[in-house]
PDB file of C-alpha atoms in Angstrom:
ATOM      1  CA  MET A1376     -23.950 -17.130  -9.359  1.00 84.00           C
ATOM      2  CA  LEU A1377     -20.853 -19.031  -8.441  1.00 93.00           C
ATOM      3  CA  ILE A1378     -18.782 -16.607 -10.429  1.00 94.00           C
ATOM      4  CA  ARG A1379     -20.152 -13.630  -8.503  1.00 95.00           C
ATOM      5  CA  GLN A1380     -19.490 -15.311  -5.243  1.00 96.00           C
ATOM      6  CA  SER A1381     -15.951 -16.250  -6.137  1.00 96.00           C
ATOM      7  CA  ALA A1382     -15.329 -12.586  -7.319  1.00 96.00           C
ATOM      8  CA  GLU A1383     -16.881 -11.192  -4.109  1.00 96.00           C
ATOM      9  CA  PHE A1384     -14.676 -13.585  -2.034  1.00 97.00           C
ATOM     10  CA  ILE A1385     -11.465 -12.742  -3.923  1.00 97.00           C
ATOM     11  CA  ALA A1386     -12.235  -9.008  -3.733  1.00 97.00           C
ATOM     12  CA  LEU A1387     -12.761  -9.284   0.193  1.00 96.00           C
ATOM     13  CA  LEU A1388      -9.765 -11.345   0.658  1.00 97.00           C
ATOM     14  CA  LEU A1389      -7.381  -9.208  -1.051  1.00 97.00           C
ATOM     15  CA  CYS A1390      -8.955  -5.966   0.383  1.00 96.00           C
ATOM     16  CA  SER A1391      -8.563  -7.597   3.972  1.00 96.00           C
ATOM     17  CA  LEU A1392      -4.991  -8.601   3.322  1.00 97.00           C
ATOM     18  CA  PHE A1393      -4.265  -5.106   1.918  1.00 96.00           C
ATOM     19  CA  THR A1394      -5.692  -3.407   4.970  1.00 95.00           C
ATOM     20  CA  GLY A1395      -3.892  -5.896   7.269  1.00 95.00           C
ATOM     21  CA  ALA A1396      -0.501  -4.997   5.643  1.00 93.00           C
ATOM     22  CA  ALA A1397      -1.162  -1.345   5.898  1.00 91.00           C
ATOM     23  CA  VAL A1398      -2.134  -1.447   9.487  1.00 93.00           C
ATOM     24  CA  TYR A1399       0.951  -3.679  10.342  1.00 92.00           C
ATOM     25  CA  ILE A1400       3.332  -1.262   8.387  1.00 89.00           C
ATOM     26  CA  SER A1401       1.995   1.710  10.035  1.00 87.00           C
ATOM     27  CA  LEU A1402       1.778   0.663  13.499  1.00 91.00           C
ATOM     28  CA  VAL A1403       4.345  -2.046  13.964  1.00 90.00           C
ATOM     29  CA  GLU A1404       7.216  -1.847  11.219  1.00 87.00           C
ATOM     30  CA  HIS A1405       7.752   1.761  10.552  1.00 83.00           C
ATOM     31  CA  PRO A1406       7.544   2.693  14.107  1.00 85.00           C
ATOM     32  CA  ALA A1407      10.142  -0.066  14.939  1.00 86.00           C
ATOM     33  CA  ARG A1408      12.257   0.769  12.139  1.00 84.00           C
ATOM     34  CA  MET A1409      12.599   4.486  13.255  1.00 81.00           C
ATOM     35  CA  GLU A1410      13.539   3.267  16.821  1.00 86.00           C
ATOM     36  CA  CYS A1411      16.740   1.515  15.277  1.00 84.00           C
ATOM     37  CA  GLY A1412      18.163   4.755  13.889  1.00 79.00           C
ATOM     38  CA  VAL A1413      18.469   6.332  10.656  1.00 76.00           C
ATOM     39  CA  GLU A1414      21.146   4.068   9.318  1.00 76.00           C
ATOM     40  CA  ILE A1415      19.275   1.003  10.138  1.00 81.00           C
ATOM     41  CA  ALA A1416      16.061   2.333   8.821  1.00 78.00           C
ATOM     42  CA  ALA A1417      17.601   3.382   5.686  1.00 77.00           C
ATOM     43  CA  ALA A1418      19.386   0.097   5.109  1.00 79.00           C
ATOM     44  CA  GLU A1419      16.079  -1.838   5.701  1.00 83.00           C
ATOM     45  CA  PHE A1420      13.881   0.326   3.957  1.00 82.00           C
ATOM     46  CA  SER A1421      15.283  -0.674   0.206  1.00 84.00           C
ATOM     47  CA  PRO A1422      14.565  -4.355   0.533  1.00 88.00           C
ATOM     48  CA  SER A1423      11.359  -3.834   2.381  1.00 88.00           C
ATOM     49  CA  TYR A1424      10.056  -1.324  -0.092  1.00 88.00           C
ATOM     50  CA  ARG A1425      10.911  -3.864  -3.180  1.00 88.00           C
ATOM     51  CA  ARG A1426       8.900  -6.509  -1.655  1.00 91.00           C
ATOM     52  CA  GLY A1427       5.953  -4.417  -0.267  1.00 90.00           C
ATOM     53  CA  SER A1428       5.317  -2.292  -3.342  1.00 91.00           C
ATOM     54  CA  VAL A1429       4.992  -5.574  -5.646  1.00 93.00           C
ATOM     55  CA  MET A1430       2.651  -7.065  -2.799  1.00 95.00           C
ATOM     56  CA  GLN A1431       0.433  -3.520  -2.661  1.00 94.00           C
ATOM     57  CA  ALA A1432       0.297  -3.341  -6.419  1.00 95.00           C
ATOM     58  CA  ILE A1433      -0.879  -6.829  -7.092  1.00 97.00           C
ATOM     59  CA  LEU A1434      -3.455  -6.666  -4.094  1.00 97.00           C
ATOM     60  CA  ALA A1435      -4.838  -3.555  -5.187  1.00 97.00           C
ATOM     61  CA  ALA A1436      -5.146  -4.427  -8.925  1.00 97.00           C
ATOM     62  CA  VAL A1437      -6.555  -7.907  -8.535  1.00 97.00           C
ATOM     63  CA  GLY A1438      -8.970  -6.516  -5.787  1.00 97.00           C
ATOM     64  CA  LEU A1439     -10.129  -3.823  -8.231  1.00 97.00           C
ATOM     65  CA  MET A1440     -10.559  -6.313 -11.055  1.00 97.00           C
ATOM     66  CA  SER A1441     -12.446  -8.712  -8.749  1.00 97.00           C
ATOM     67  CA  SER A1442     -14.790  -6.179  -7.221  1.00 97.00           C
ATOM     68  CA  ILE A1443     -15.644  -4.962 -10.857  1.00 97.00           C
ATOM     69  CA  ALA A1444     -16.202  -8.546 -11.866  1.00 97.00           C
ATOM     70  CA  ALA A1445     -18.602  -9.019  -8.824  1.00 97.00           C
ATOM     71  CA  TRP A1446     -20.667  -6.132  -9.852  1.00 97.00           C
ATOM     72  CA  LEU A1447     -20.678  -7.047 -13.589  1.00 96.00           C
ATOM     73  CA  THR A1448     -22.127 -10.523 -12.453  1.00 96.00           C
ATOM     74  CA  GLY A1449     -25.032  -9.174 -10.414  1.00 94.00           C
ATOM     75  CA  ALA A1450     -23.418  -7.864  -7.037  1.00 95.00           C
ATOM     76  CA  ARG A1451     -24.701  -4.494  -5.854  1.00 96.00           C
ATOM     77  CA  PHE A1452     -23.065  -1.232  -7.074  1.00 96.00           C
ATOM     78  CA  TRP A1453     -21.212  -0.742  -3.917  1.00 97.00           C
ATOM     79  CA  TRP A1454     -18.768  -3.521  -5.009  1.00 96.00           C
ATOM     80  CA  ALA A1455     -17.594  -1.567  -7.915  1.00 96.00           C
ATOM     81  CA  ILE A1456     -17.293   1.617  -5.564  1.00 97.00           C
ATOM     82  CA  ALA A1457     -15.116  -0.259  -3.057  1.00 96.00           C
ATOM     83  CA  GLY A1458     -13.017  -1.853  -5.916  1.00 96.00           C
ATOM     84  CA  VAL A1459     -12.163   1.639  -7.176  1.00 97.00           C
ATOM     85  CA  LEU A1460     -11.459   3.015  -3.904  1.00 96.00           C
ATOM     86  CA  LEU A1461      -8.942   0.121  -3.347  1.00 96.00           C
ATOM     87  CA  GLY A1462      -7.553   0.458  -6.949  1.00 96.00           C
ATOM     88  CA  SER A1463      -6.944   4.303  -6.269  1.00 96.00           C
ATOM     89  CA  VAL A1464      -4.193   3.523  -3.989  1.00 94.00           C
ATOM     90  CA  ILE A1465      -2.206   2.832  -7.231  1.00 95.00           C
ATOM     91  CA  PRO A1466      -2.275   6.281  -8.606  1.00 96.00           C
ATOM     92  CA  PHE A1467      -2.210   7.748  -5.118  1.00 94.00           C
ATOM     93  CA  THR A1468       0.908   5.900  -4.441  1.00 91.00           C
ATOM     94  CA  LEU A1469       2.349   6.751  -7.799  1.00 93.00           C
ATOM     95  CA  ILE A1470       1.708  10.499  -7.505  1.00 94.00           C
ATOM     96  CA  VAL A1471       2.117  11.199  -3.850  1.00 89.00           C
ATOM     97  CA  ILE A1472       4.288   8.459  -2.212  1.00 87.00           C
ATOM     98  CA  LEU A1473       6.830   7.358  -4.895  1.00 88.00           C
ATOM     99  CA  PRO A1474       8.774  10.861  -5.088  1.00 86.00           C
ATOM    100  CA  THR A1475       9.546  10.524  -1.475  1.00 81.00           C
ATOM    101  CA  ASN A1476      10.466   6.838  -1.846  1.00 83.00           C
ATOM    102  CA  LYS A1477      12.821   7.635  -4.615  1.00 83.00           C
ATOM    103  CA  GLN A1478      14.528  10.048  -2.362  1.00 79.00           C
ATOM    104  CA  LEU A1479      14.908   7.291   0.551  1.00 78.00           C
ATOM    105  CA  LEU A1480      16.252   4.933  -2.141  1.00 80.00           C
ATOM    106  CA  ASN A1481      19.057   7.575  -3.061  1.00 78.00           C
ATOM    107  CA  PRO A1482      22.293   6.008  -1.731  1.00 74.00           C
ATOM    108  CA  GLY A1483      23.995   9.508  -1.876  1.00 72.00           C
ATOM    109  CA  TRP A1484      21.896  11.021   0.788  1.00 68.00           C
ATOM    110  CA  THR A1485      23.593  12.174   4.072  1.00 63.00           C
ATOM    111  CA  ASN A1486      21.927  10.991   7.315  1.00 60.00           C
ATOM    112  CA  GLY A1487      20.311  14.507   8.074  1.00 60.00           C
ATOM    113  CA  GLN A1488      18.449  14.335   4.859  1.00 61.00           C
ATOM    114  CA  SER A1489      17.290  10.814   5.122  1.00 60.00           C
ATOM    115  CA  LYS A1490      15.963  11.528   8.583  1.00 60.00           C
ATOM    116  CA  GLN A1491      14.182  14.438   7.450  1.00 62.00           C
ATOM    117  CA  VAL A1492      12.452  12.764   4.501  1.00 62.00           C
ATOM    118  CA  THR A1493      11.992   9.393   6.589  1.00 61.00           C
ATOM    119  CA  TYR A1494      10.176  11.568   9.330  1.00 56.00           C
ATOM    120  CA  SER A1495       7.920  12.954   6.830  1.00 55.00           C
ATOM    121  CA  HIS A1496       7.249   9.713   5.208  1.00 58.00           C
ATOM    122  CA  THR A1497       5.768   8.509   8.333  1.00 56.00           C
ATOM    123  CA  GLY A1498       2.847  10.954   7.875  1.00 56.00           C
ATOM    124  CA  ALA A1499       2.331   9.689   4.400  1.00 56.00           C
ATOM    125  CA  HIS A1500       1.672   6.141   5.863  1.00 58.00           C
ATOM    126  CA  CYS A1501      -1.192   7.439   7.921  1.00 59.00           C
ATOM    127  CA  MET A1502      -3.020   9.345   5.330  1.00 55.00           C
ATOM    128  CA  PRO A1503      -6.672   8.991   5.343  1.00 50.00           C
TER     129      PRO A1503
END
């Protein structure tokens, strides 16, 4: 029982941290970055992306494993479903978001190209 409760707590904590970070990025950091202009936004994106991608992957992967562990130790099936939904962020990011991020990290891009891709990237942050 203690193992299940610990797994549930860890899964809930990591899912909450992931959600809080996603809301902050979508509603605060990215709009503020865009207000600063394309040059500043592009310069700030690289270090921000490097740190954020590591945090996102760890939160999603460990949250998935904790949810599955909770389910395997007696929690309801909904814990496994929630964990799979959280873990699905990893392939979604690799398939849908990563190509845009690679373009944004390309140092040879002109301002017009960066601006166009960056604005299209704004919509990707708000995908349901």
